[in-house]
Each structure stands twice: as C-alpha cells, then as structure tokens.
Amino acid sequence: EVQLLESGGGLVQPGGSLRLSCAASGFTFSTYAMIWVRQAPGKGLEWVSSIGVSGGSTYYADFVKGRFTISRDNSKNTLYLQMNSLRAEDTAIYYCARPSNGWYDYWGQGTLVTVSS
Amino acid sequence: EIVLTQSPATLSLSPGERATLSCRASQSVSSSLAWYQQKPGQAPRLLIHDASNRATGIPARFSGSGSGTDFTLTISSLEPEDFAVYYCLQRSNWPRTFGQGTKVEIK
C-alpha cells in the first residue's frame, strides 16, 4: 500500500525557517518524481514544487522561488522541502504527492505550517 | 504562467441532478488537464486525467471532456457523497497550476 507521511510543520515566526519531510513507503520511491502542493486555510490548492527521480531536475512556483528548496534522499525514501524566509502568506497545509502516469494520485495527509509572530 | 479559470464558483444542486463544471485555460494545454475532488479535511482525490480518462476506481457518473482551452467535468447524477470542491490542474507547462475551484453544494 502506497503511503506518504508528511512531518515537520508547526508555528514559526516571519523570516524563520522550517524543513518539511515526506516519508514514502509501499512503492519504489527512487522511480517516481514527487511534488509539494499547499492549501492556505479556506483557500484553493497551489502547486509549490516538483522534483525528478534523481533530484537533478527541480521546479518551483514563482512565489517560493529563491526561498524554498525541494530535495530527496532516495536511500531514505524521503522527500524534503526546506523553507526559508517564511512569510505570513506561506501559512498553509503542505501536501506531498506522487504521480502515476504523470498525474498526482497518491497524497499524504498534509502538515500544517503557521507563520505568525 | 497558464491561468485556469473555473466556473461557476459555486453550484447549488439537489441529489440526482446533473452537474456541469467548467475550466478554461489562458492558453492551450492540449489534453494535459486533470480534475480533482476535495472534501473538508481530506487530501484531493484524482477523478479525471488527460481531460477525459477516469482514474482508477472513479464511478462512471464522472466524465470529462474538452481539449485546448475549454474543459468540462460532468457528474451525471449527483450522489450525496459528491458534494465537495472540484479543482482542475494543468501539467502542460511549468509552473503547474490549479484552478481556483468550484464548490458543489446541496440546494
């Protein structure tokens, strides 16, 4: 059974940093691209970042470019999102997801990031 | 960036009625569009991919159509569990983008 378990969310002050993790199991992690998607409270879904199977290809939404870094450790079956210079508008539930045939059909339960003083 | 505009924002219908949701892209995405359903407190669920292909386990009452810039998700006869928010997503270009969502609520 495919499982994705996010962790690392919490309360952080504006300008601070957090690192999110997504532990994967039930599939061969190293053969799938992965993504992060976020959802602010009461708002819609936003694609944040994608990473290729080896980590060599990464893509970012403009609103996180230069502040967030996506990475992966295939030996640990884990996806990461390093978030720096956090802003109030980054407050959201962050989901990791795995594609099948290019479309994201397995999602974690999400981890809540709150940026507030 | 490709902007996806969904309409209407809210659809008020009764169980058994037909729901028609629209997603319009600011430029062609060919057939690289998917539809997701999200219920409160849950992660999104993939319904339709490549514009018209039902994902695994999705009931036949859900269907998708369109290509280029105009897409439609149709729910032929609403079941109580179908009242939720629906999003479209394009993967034709970077950055990937979602529509702002359509809420299907009980009338």
PDB file of C-alpha atoms in Angstrom:
ATOM      1  CA  GLU A   1       0.000   0.000   0.000  1.00  0.00           C
ATOM      2  CA  VAL A   2       1.335   3.416  -1.007  1.00  0.00           C
ATOM      3  CA  GLN A   3       1.776   5.691   1.992  1.00  0.00           C
ATOM      4  CA  LEU A   4       3.056   9.247   2.229  1.00  0.00           C
ATOM      5  CA  LEU A   5       3.553  10.765   5.660  1.00  0.00           C
ATOM      6  CA  GLU A   6       4.428  14.434   5.999  1.00  0.00           C
ATOM      7  CA  SER A   7       6.040  15.900   9.097  1.00  0.00           C
ATOM      8  CA  GLY A   8       7.909  18.990  10.229  1.00  0.00           C
ATOM      9  CA  GLY A   9       5.124  21.545  10.219  1.00  0.00           C
ATOM     10  CA  GLY A  10       4.493  23.912  13.088  1.00  0.00           C
ATOM     11  CA  LEU A  11       4.488  27.524  14.218  1.00  0.00           C
ATOM     12  CA  VAL A  12       7.350  29.721  13.024  1.00  0.00           C
ATOM     13  CA  GLN A  13       7.955  33.462  13.123  1.00  0.00           C
ATOM     14  CA  PRO A  14       8.077  35.539   9.940  1.00  0.00           C
ATOM     15  CA  GLY A  15      11.535  35.315   8.434  1.00  0.00           C
ATOM     16  CA  GLY A  16      12.135  31.924  10.015  1.00  0.00           C
ATOM     17  CA  SER A  17      12.818  28.506   8.508  1.00  0.00           C
ATOM     18  CA  LEU A  18      11.294  25.040   8.562  1.00  0.00           C
ATOM     19  CA  ARG A  19      12.108  21.773   6.857  1.00  0.00           C
ATOM     20  CA  LEU A  20       9.248  19.525   5.883  1.00  0.00           C
ATOM     21  CA  SER A  21       9.700  15.806   5.309  1.00  0.00           C
ATOM     22  CA  CYS A  22       7.580  13.285   3.443  1.00  0.00           C
ATOM     23  CA  ALA A  23       8.303   9.650   4.254  1.00  0.00           C
ATOM     24  CA  ALA A  24       7.273   7.302   1.463  1.00  0.00           C
ATOM     25  CA  SER A  25       6.513   3.595   1.638  1.00  0.00           C
ATOM     26  CA  GLY A  26       4.775   0.900  -0.370  1.00  0.00           C
ATOM     27  CA  PHE A  27       6.451   1.728  -3.685  1.00  0.00           C
ATOM     28  CA  THR A  28       9.887   2.171  -5.230  1.00  0.00           C
ATOM     29  CA  PHE A  29      10.441   5.785  -4.238  1.00  0.00           C
ATOM     30  CA  SER A  30      13.509   6.287  -6.440  1.00  0.00           C
ATOM     31  CA  THR A  31      11.491   5.716  -9.625  1.00  0.00           C
ATOM     32  CA  TYR A  32       8.899   8.470  -9.116  1.00  0.00           C
ATOM     33  CA  ALA A  33       9.011  12.225  -9.412  1.00  0.00           C
ATOM     34  CA  MET A  34       7.434  13.916  -6.417  1.00  0.00           C
ATOM     35  CA  ILE A  35       5.716  17.197  -5.679  1.00  0.00           C
ATOM     36  CA  TRP A  36       4.635  19.550  -2.902  1.00  0.00           C
ATOM     37  CA  VAL A  37       1.237  21.269  -3.029  1.00  0.00           C
ATOM     38  CA  ARG A  38      -0.120  23.659  -0.431  1.00  0.00           C
ATOM     39  CA  GLN A  39      -3.502  24.958   0.675  1.00  0.00           C
ATOM     40  CA  ALA A  40      -3.956  28.079   2.762  1.00  0.00           C
ATOM     41  CA  PRO A  41      -6.817  27.955   5.283  1.00  0.00           C
ATOM     42  CA  GLY A  42     -10.129  28.122   3.420  1.00  0.00           C
ATOM     43  CA  LYS A  43      -8.382  28.609   0.084  1.00  0.00           C
ATOM     44  CA  GLY A  44      -7.622  26.577  -3.026  1.00  0.00           C
ATOM     45  CA  LEU A  45      -4.765  24.298  -3.981  1.00  0.00           C
ATOM     46  CA  GLU A  46      -1.396  25.705  -5.069  1.00  0.00           C
ATOM     47  CA  TRP A  47       1.379  23.698  -6.720  1.00  0.00           C
ATOM     48  CA  VAL A  48       4.625  24.580  -4.920  1.00  0.00           C
ATOM     49  CA  SER A  49       7.460  22.459  -6.328  1.00  0.00           C
ATOM     50  CA  SER A  50       8.387  19.290  -8.214  1.00  0.00           C
ATOM     51  CA  ILE A  51      11.499  17.141  -8.280  1.00  0.00           C
ATOM     52  CA  GLY A  52      12.659  14.471 -10.694  1.00  0.00           C
ATOM     53  CA  VAL A  53      13.617  10.917  -9.788  1.00  0.00           C
ATOM     54  CA  SER A  54      17.306  11.639  -9.172  1.00  0.00           C
ATOM     55  CA  GLY A  55      16.821  15.119  -7.757  1.00  0.00           C
ATOM     56  CA  GLY A  56      18.608  16.705 -10.689  1.00  0.00           C
ATOM     57  CA  SER A  57      15.502  18.414 -12.040  1.00  0.00           C
ATOM     58  CA  THR A  58      13.601  20.792  -9.806  1.00  0.00           C
ATOM     59  CA  TYR A  59      10.818  23.263 -10.482  1.00  0.00           C
ATOM     60  CA  TYR A  60       9.275  25.960  -8.317  1.00  0.00           C
ATOM     61  CA  ALA A  61       6.287  28.264  -8.252  1.00  0.00           C
ATOM     62  CA  ASP A  62       7.335  31.889  -8.587  1.00  0.00           C
ATOM     63  CA  PHE A  63       6.027  32.720  -5.113  1.00  0.00           C
ATOM     64  CA  VAL A  64       8.579  30.383  -3.457  1.00  0.00           C
ATOM     65  CA  LYS A  65      11.482  30.628  -5.894  1.00  0.00           C
ATOM     66  CA  GLY A  66      14.689  31.567  -4.085  1.00  0.00           C
ATOM     67  CA  ARG A  67      13.177  30.820  -0.655  1.00  0.00           C
ATOM     68  CA  PHE A  68      12.188  27.131  -0.805  1.00  0.00           C
ATOM     69  CA  THR A  69      14.336  24.165  -1.853  1.00  0.00           C
ATOM     70  CA  ILE A  70      12.973  20.753  -2.742  1.00  0.00           C
ATOM     71  CA  SER A  71      15.223  17.717  -2.360  1.00  0.00           C
ATOM     72  CA  ARG A  72      15.057  13.980  -1.860  1.00  0.00           C
ATOM     73  CA  ASP A  73      17.047  11.163  -0.311  1.00  0.00           C
ATOM     74  CA  ASN A  74      16.302   8.001  -2.244  1.00  0.00           C
ATOM     75  CA  SER A  75      18.247   5.893   0.258  1.00  0.00           C
ATOM     76  CA  LYS A  76      15.819   7.028   2.966  1.00  0.00           C
ATOM     77  CA  ASN A  77      12.680   7.114   0.788  1.00  0.00           C
ATOM     78  CA  THR A  78      12.127  10.684   1.888  1.00  0.00           C
ATOM     79  CA  LEU A  79      11.179  13.932   0.176  1.00  0.00           C
ATOM     80  CA  TYR A  80      12.042  17.298   1.715  1.00  0.00           C
ATOM     81  CA  LEU A  81      11.037  20.923   1.445  1.00  0.00           C
ATOM     82  CA  GLN A  82      13.399  23.437   3.028  1.00  0.00           C
ATOM     83  CA  MET A  83      11.510  26.659   3.594  1.00  0.00           C
ATOM     84  CA  ASN A  84      13.427  29.851   4.390  1.00  0.00           C
ATOM     85  CA  SER A  85      12.398  33.497   4.762  1.00  0.00           C
ATOM     86  CA  LEU A  86       8.890  32.434   5.630  1.00  0.00           C
ATOM     87  CA  ARG A  87       6.036  34.907   5.295  1.00  0.00           C
ATOM     88  CA  ALA A  88       2.539  35.031   6.731  1.00  0.00           C
ATOM     89  CA  GLU A  89       1.178  34.117   3.300  1.00  0.00           C
ATOM     90  CA  ASP A  90       3.074  30.816   3.422  1.00  0.00           C
ATOM     91  CA  THR A  91       0.678  29.653   6.154  1.00  0.00           C
ATOM     92  CA  ALA A  92      -0.939  26.524   4.731  1.00  0.00           C
ATOM     93  CA  ILE A  93      -1.290  22.790   4.844  1.00  0.00           C
ATOM     94  CA  TYR A  94       1.548  21.312   2.807  1.00  0.00           C
ATOM     95  CA  TYR A  95       0.902  18.043   0.991  1.00  0.00           C
ATOM     96  CA  CYS A  96       3.359  15.769  -0.755  1.00  0.00           C
ATOM     97  CA  ALA A  97       2.074  13.710  -3.656  1.00  0.00           C
ATOM     98  CA  ARG A  98       3.207  11.018  -6.042  1.00  0.00           C
ATOM     99  CA  PRO A  99       2.203  10.732  -9.668  1.00  0.00           C
ATOM    100  CA  SER A 100       1.053   7.782 -11.715  1.00  0.00           C
ATOM    101  CA  ASN A 101       1.202   8.262 -15.461  1.00  0.00           C
ATOM    102  CA  GLY A 102       2.149  11.866 -14.743  1.00  0.00           C
ATOM    103  CA  TRP A 103      -0.848  12.703 -12.576  1.00  0.00           C
ATOM    104  CA  TYR A 104      -0.763  13.013  -8.795  1.00  0.00           C
ATOM    105  CA  ASP A 105      -2.939  10.255  -7.484  1.00  0.00           C
ATOM    106  CA  TYR A 106      -1.383   9.484  -4.090  1.00  0.00           C
ATOM    107  CA  TRP A 107      -1.330  12.188  -1.454  1.00  0.00           C
ATOM    108  CA  GLY A 108      -0.224  12.447   2.147  1.00  0.00           C
ATOM    109  CA  GLN A 109      -2.485  13.777   4.876  1.00  0.00           C
ATOM    110  CA  GLY A 110      -0.641  17.097   4.970  1.00  0.00           C
ATOM    111  CA  THR A 111       1.295  19.046   7.588  1.00  0.00           C
ATOM    112  CA  LEU A 112       0.261  22.488   8.805  1.00  0.00           C
ATOM    113  CA  VAL A 113       2.712  25.367   8.660  1.00  0.00           C
ATOM    114  CA  THR A 114       1.736  28.529  10.516  1.00  0.00           C
ATOM    115  CA  VAL A 115       3.826  31.669  10.077  1.00  0.00           C
ATOM    116  CA  SER A 116       2.986  34.170  12.774  1.00  0.00           C
ATOM    117  CA  SER A 117       4.623  36.316  15.417  1.00  0.00           C
TER     118      SER A 117
ATOM    119  CA  GLU B   1       2.063  31.029 -16.396  1.00  0.00           C
ATOM    120  CA  ILE B   2      -1.126  29.335 -17.551  1.00  0.00           C
ATOM    121  CA  VAL B   3      -4.142  30.596 -15.644  1.00  0.00           C
ATOM    122  CA  LEU B   4      -7.048  28.194 -15.172  1.00  0.00           C
ATOM    123  CA  THR B   5     -10.419  29.840 -14.566  1.00  0.00           C
ATOM    124  CA  GLN B   6     -13.182  27.662 -13.158  1.00  0.00           C
ATOM    125  CA  SER B   7     -16.863  28.465 -13.308  1.00  0.00           C
ATOM    126  CA  PRO B   8     -19.143  28.775 -11.583  1.00  0.00           C
ATOM    127  CA  ALA B   9     -17.555  29.417  -8.194  1.00  0.00           C
ATOM    128  CA  THR B  10     -20.471  27.665  -6.509  1.00  0.00           C
ATOM    129  CA  LEU B  11     -23.045  25.269  -7.910  1.00  0.00           C
ATOM    130  CA  SER B  12     -26.168  24.636  -5.831  1.00  0.00           C
ATOM    131  CA  LEU B  13     -27.899  21.428  -6.856  1.00  0.00           C
ATOM    132  CA  SER B  14     -30.001  18.631  -5.436  1.00  0.00           C
ATOM    133  CA  PRO B  15     -29.057  14.937  -5.298  1.00  0.00           C
ATOM    134  CA  GLY B  16     -29.906  13.264  -8.594  1.00  0.00           C
ATOM    135  CA  GLU B  17     -29.325  16.395 -10.641  1.00  0.00           C
ATOM    136  CA  ARG B  18     -26.648  16.808 -13.291  1.00  0.00           C
ATOM    137  CA  ALA B  19     -23.607  18.956 -12.518  1.00  0.00           C
ATOM    138  CA  THR B  20     -21.573  20.681 -15.210  1.00  0.00           C
ATOM    139  CA  LEU B  21     -18.317  22.353 -14.178  1.00  0.00           C
ATOM    140  CA  SER B  22     -16.102  24.395 -16.473  1.00  0.00           C
ATOM    141  CA  CYS B  23     -12.351  25.018 -16.573  1.00  0.00           C
ATOM    142  CA  ARG B  24     -10.902  27.469 -19.078  1.00  0.00           C
ATOM    143  CA  ALA B  25      -7.156  27.828 -19.709  1.00  0.00           C
ATOM    144  CA  SER B  26      -5.466  31.089 -20.675  1.00  0.00           C
ATOM    145  CA  GLN B  27      -3.609  29.208 -23.421  1.00  0.00           C
ATOM    146  CA  SER B  28      -3.809  25.758 -24.896  1.00  0.00           C
ATOM    147  CA  VAL B  29      -2.904  22.860 -22.593  1.00  0.00           C
ATOM    148  CA  SER B  30      -3.808  20.246 -25.225  1.00  0.00           C
ATOM    149  CA  SER B  31      -5.289  17.382 -23.184  1.00  0.00           C
ATOM    150  CA  SER B  32      -2.929  17.808 -20.229  1.00  0.00           C
ATOM    151  CA  LEU B  33      -5.643  18.555 -17.715  1.00  0.00           C
ATOM    152  CA  ALA B  34      -6.961  16.713 -14.686  1.00  0.00           C
ATOM    153  CA  TRP B  35      -9.865  17.108 -12.276  1.00  0.00           C
ATOM    154  CA  TYR B  36      -9.679  16.591  -8.527  1.00  0.00           C
ATOM    155  CA  GLN B  37     -12.305  16.349  -5.815  1.00  0.00           C
ATOM    156  CA  GLN B  38     -11.634  17.556  -2.303  1.00  0.00           C
ATOM    157  CA  LYS B  39     -13.794  17.125   0.772  1.00  0.00           C
ATOM    158  CA  PRO B  40     -13.257  19.035   4.039  1.00  0.00           C
ATOM    159  CA  GLY B  41     -10.269  17.797   5.998  1.00  0.00           C
ATOM    160  CA  GLN B  42      -9.166  15.447   3.241  1.00  0.00           C
ATOM    161  CA  ALA B  43      -6.459  15.433   0.609  1.00  0.00           C
ATOM    162  CA  PRO B  44      -7.539  15.869  -3.015  1.00  0.00           C
ATOM    163  CA  ARG B  45      -8.608  12.802  -4.973  1.00  0.00           C
ATOM    164  CA  LEU B  46      -7.840  12.373  -8.664  1.00  0.00           C
ATOM    165  CA  LEU B  47     -11.030  11.910 -10.710  1.00  0.00           C
ATOM    166  CA  ILE B  48     -10.120  12.522 -14.348  1.00  0.00           C
ATOM    167  CA  HIS B  49      -6.753  12.717 -16.098  1.00  0.00           C
ATOM    168  CA  ASP B  50      -5.739  13.660 -19.619  1.00  0.00           C
ATOM    169  CA  ALA B  51      -9.033  15.562 -19.915  1.00  0.00           C
ATOM    170  CA  SER B  52     -11.330  12.582 -20.300  1.00  0.00           C
ATOM    171  CA  ASN B  53      -9.891   9.459 -18.638  1.00  0.00           C
ATOM    172  CA  ARG B  54     -11.398   8.329 -15.361  1.00  0.00           C
ATOM    173  CA  ALA B  55      -8.860   7.456 -12.699  1.00  0.00           C
ATOM    174  CA  THR B  56      -8.871   4.027 -11.125  1.00  0.00           C
ATOM    175  CA  GLY B  57     -11.985   3.364  -9.060  1.00  0.00           C
ATOM    176  CA  ILE B  58     -13.861   6.501 -10.092  1.00  0.00           C
ATOM    177  CA  PRO B  59     -17.561   5.894 -10.773  1.00  0.00           C
ATOM    178  CA  ALA B  60     -18.888   6.188 -14.307  1.00  0.00           C
ATOM    179  CA  ARG B  61     -21.135   9.126 -13.362  1.00  0.00           C
ATOM    180  CA  PHE B  62     -17.997  11.299 -13.539  1.00  0.00           C
ATOM    181  CA  SER B  63     -16.888  12.246 -17.044  1.00  0.00           C
ATOM    182  CA  GLY B  64     -14.524  14.785 -18.519  1.00  0.00           C
ATOM    183  CA  SER B  65     -14.343  16.393 -21.925  1.00  0.00           C
ATOM    184  CA  GLY B  66     -12.550  19.104 -23.822  1.00  0.00           C
ATOM    185  CA  SER B  67      -9.138  19.956 -25.195  1.00  0.00           C
ATOM    186  CA  GLY B  68      -7.099  23.040 -25.877  1.00  0.00           C
ATOM    187  CA  THR B  69      -8.526  25.740 -23.630  1.00  0.00           C
ATOM    188  CA  ASP B  70     -12.025  24.601 -22.669  1.00  0.00           C
ATOM    189  CA  PHE B  71     -12.791  21.666 -20.422  1.00  0.00           C
ATOM    190  CA  THR B  72     -15.842  20.290 -18.682  1.00  0.00           C
ATOM    191  CA  LEU B  73     -16.374  17.935 -15.773  1.00  0.00           C
ATOM    192  CA  THR B  74     -19.835  16.385 -15.723  1.00  0.00           C
ATOM    193  CA  ILE B  75     -21.416  14.475 -12.873  1.00  0.00           C
ATOM    194  CA  SER B  76     -24.424  12.808 -14.460  1.00  0.00           C
ATOM    195  CA  SER B  77     -26.492  12.293 -11.317  1.00  0.00           C
ATOM    196  CA  LEU B  78     -25.262  13.716  -8.030  1.00  0.00           C
ATOM    197  CA  GLU B  79     -24.868  11.340  -5.126  1.00  0.00           C
ATOM    198  CA  PRO B  80     -24.755  12.692  -1.540  1.00  0.00           C
ATOM    199  CA  GLU B  81     -21.003  11.992  -1.376  1.00  0.00           C
ATOM    200  CA  ASP B  82     -20.332  14.142  -4.468  1.00  0.00           C
ATOM    201  CA  PHE B  83     -20.920  17.443  -2.687  1.00  0.00           C
ATOM    202  CA  ALA B  84     -17.399  18.792  -2.449  1.00  0.00           C
ATOM    203  CA  VAL B  85     -14.954  21.211  -4.077  1.00  0.00           C
ATOM    204  CA  TYR B  86     -13.576  20.393  -7.509  1.00  0.00           C
ATOM    205  CA  TYR B  87     -10.298  21.649  -8.961  1.00  0.00           C
ATOM    206  CA  CYS B  88      -8.729  21.426 -12.394  1.00  0.00           C
ATOM    207  CA  LEU B  89      -4.955  21.136 -12.831  1.00  0.00           C
ATOM    208  CA  GLN B  90      -2.772  21.547 -15.912  1.00  0.00           C
ATOM    209  CA  ARG B  91       0.584  19.901 -16.472  1.00  0.00           C
ATOM    210  CA  SER B  92       1.195  21.185 -19.981  1.00  0.00           C
ATOM    211  CA  ASN B  93       3.631  23.881 -18.843  1.00  0.00           C
ATOM    212  CA  TRP B  94       5.739  24.891 -15.868  1.00  0.00           C
ATOM    213  CA  PRO B  95       4.652  26.081 -13.410  1.00  0.00           C
ATOM    214  CA  ARG B  96       1.847  23.624 -12.880  1.00  0.00           C
ATOM    215  CA  THR B  97      -1.324  25.499 -11.987  1.00  0.00           C
ATOM    216  CA  PHE B  98      -4.682  24.740 -10.403  1.00  0.00           C
ATOM    217  CA  GLY B  99      -7.980  26.444 -10.994  1.00  0.00           C
ATOM    218  CA  GLN B 100      -9.496  28.286  -8.045  1.00  0.00           C
ATOM    219  CA  GLY B 101     -12.126  25.592  -7.501  1.00  0.00           C
ATOM    220  CA  THR B 102     -15.863  25.065  -7.860  1.00  0.00           C
ATOM    221  CA  LYS B 103     -17.883  24.184  -4.799  1.00  0.00           C
ATOM    222  CA  VAL B 104     -20.810  21.856  -5.430  1.00  0.00           C
ATOM    223  CA  GLU B 105     -23.235  22.352  -2.567  1.00  0.00           C
ATOM    224  CA  ILE B 106     -26.588  20.893  -1.655  1.00  0.00           C
ATOM    225  CA  LYS B 107     -29.502  23.085  -2.676  1.00  0.00           C
TER     226      LYS B 107
END
